[in-house]
Amino acid sequence: YATTIDEYRKYLNDKNFESRLQTYVENYITDNSTVSKYPKKYLNQLKALKKYSDQSSFEYMNQMYKQMYPDFRSYIGKTDEEYEVSVNESCEVEARKYLALQAIAENENITVTEDDIRAFCDQTYGEGAFDSTMETYGRKYLAQKALQNLVYSYLKDNATIK
């Protein structure tokens, strides 16, 4: 990354700036977008993925740390009802973000190509991971993620920074 301390400081500042700008753009989209109606099938899919991810994390933690949590409820620290409310809220936020990104892409005529998907896979999963990543996640998922990446780049490139 750098050969001198000053170069390394610059690298860290640049990296920190990019990270903070990405976070700002994500939060801005989520906080300033509204959805009149969430697509039920899409929202249900996000909920299923969230629950699967939470369950997998619970099992991983228990495997790594010798049954650290006696049950899933103790891991999440919520009642079943509280957990359902939490899942619904987080998935609506996620859906709102994804729907807003899709709307921006359509409004700005941003489309994704096969090269964009390959570049996204290389950047996210490592050089040469395209075929295995495509097999694991499927083209539609990777196209959606690549498109979101392009929209974020568009927004960051066109942001006015004061």
PDB file of N, CA and C in Angstrom, residues 11-27 156:
ATOM      1  N   TYR A  11      -2.912   6.735   2.484  1.00  0.00           N
ATOM      2  CA  TYR A  11      -3.720   5.560   2.129  1.00  0.00           C
ATOM      3  C   TYR A  11      -4.848   5.357   3.139  1.00  0.00           C
ATOM      4  N   LEU A  12      -4.538   5.421   4.424  1.00  0.00           N
ATOM      5  CA  LEU A  12      -5.555   5.236   5.464  1.00  0.00           C
ATOM      6  C   LEU A  12      -6.610   6.334   5.416  1.00  0.00           C
ATOM      7  N   ASN A  13      -6.185   7.577   5.200  1.00  0.00           N
ATOM      8  CA  ASN A  13      -7.153   8.678   5.085  1.00  0.00           C
ATOM      9  C   ASN A  13      -8.075   8.484   3.888  1.00  0.00           C
ATOM     10  N   ASP A  14      -7.501   8.106   2.756  1.00  0.00           N
ATOM     11  CA  ASP A  14      -8.304   7.880   1.552  1.00  0.00           C
ATOM     12  C   ASP A  14      -9.285   6.724   1.769  1.00  0.00           C
ATOM     13  N   LYS A  15      -8.802   5.641   2.364  1.00  0.00           N
ATOM     14  CA  LYS A  15      -9.641   4.477   2.617  1.00  0.00           C
ATOM     15  C   LYS A  15     -10.755   4.829   3.598  1.00  0.00           C
ATOM     16  N   ASN A  16     -10.422   5.567   4.640  1.00  0.00           N
ATOM     17  CA  ASN A  16     -11.411   5.987   5.629  1.00  0.00           C
ATOM     18  C   ASN A  16     -12.451   6.906   4.984  1.00  0.00           C
ATOM     19  N   PHE A  17     -12.012   7.816   4.132  1.00  0.00           N
ATOM     20  CA  PHE A  17     -12.933   8.712   3.441  1.00  0.00           C
ATOM     21  C   PHE A  17     -13.912   7.914   2.590  1.00  0.00           C
ATOM     22  N   GLU A  18     -13.392   6.963   1.807  1.00  0.00           N
ATOM     23  CA  GLU A  18     -14.257   6.138   0.948  1.00  0.00           C
ATOM     24  C   GLU A  18     -15.280   5.360   1.777  1.00  0.00           C
ATOM     25  N   SER A  19     -14.825   4.797   2.863  1.00  0.00           N
ATOM     26  CA  SER A  19     -15.710   4.021   3.734  1.00  0.00           C
ATOM     27  C   SER A  19     -16.803   4.897   4.337  1.00  0.00           C
ATOM     28  N   ARG A  20     -16.415   6.066   4.816  1.00  0.00           N
ATOM     29  CA  ARG A  20     -17.390   6.970   5.422  1.00  0.00           C
ATOM     30  C   ARG A  20     -18.365   7.521   4.387  1.00  0.00           C
ATOM     31  N   LEU A  21     -17.879   7.801   3.186  1.00  0.00           N
ATOM     32  CA  LEU A  21     -18.760   8.273   2.122  1.00  0.00           C
ATOM     33  C   LEU A  21     -19.765   7.189   1.744  1.00  0.00           C
ATOM     34  N   GLN A  22     -19.310   5.959   1.633  1.00  0.00           N
ATOM     35  CA  GLN A  22     -20.206   4.839   1.336  1.00  0.00           C
ATOM     36  C   GLN A  22     -21.287   4.718   2.413  1.00  0.00           C
ATOM     37  N   THR A  23     -20.889   4.779   3.664  1.00  0.00           N
ATOM     38  CA  THR A  23     -21.839   4.694   4.774  1.00  0.00           C
ATOM     39  C   THR A  23     -22.827   5.848   4.727  1.00  0.00           C
ATOM     40  N   TYR A  24     -22.334   7.049   4.458  1.00  0.00           N
ATOM     41  CA  TYR A  24     -23.218   8.210   4.380  1.00  0.00           C
ATOM     42  C   TYR A  24     -24.250   8.033   3.269  1.00  0.00           C
ATOM     43  N   VAL A  25     -23.806   7.625   2.103  1.00  0.00           N
ATOM     44  CA  VAL A  25     -24.719   7.453   0.968  1.00  0.00           C
ATOM     45  C   VAL A  25     -25.767   6.381   1.295  1.00  0.00           C
ATOM     46  N   GLU A  26     -25.329   5.256   1.867  1.00  0.00           N
ATOM     47  CA  GLU A  26     -26.272   4.195   2.237  1.00  0.00           C
ATOM     48  C   GLU A  26     -27.311   4.711   3.230  1.00  0.00           C
ATOM     49  N   ASN A  27     -26.852   5.407   4.263  1.00  0.00           N
ATOM     50  CA  ASN A  27     -27.776   5.933   5.271  1.00  0.00           C
ATOM     51  C   ASN A  27     -28.703   6.988   4.685  1.00  0.00           C
ATOM     52  N   LYS A 156     -21.715   8.415  -5.433  1.00  0.00           N
ATOM     53  CA  LYS A 156     -20.493   8.973  -4.832  1.00  0.00           C
ATOM     54  C   LYS A 156     -19.779   9.905  -5.807  1.00  0.00           C
TER      55      LYS A 156
END
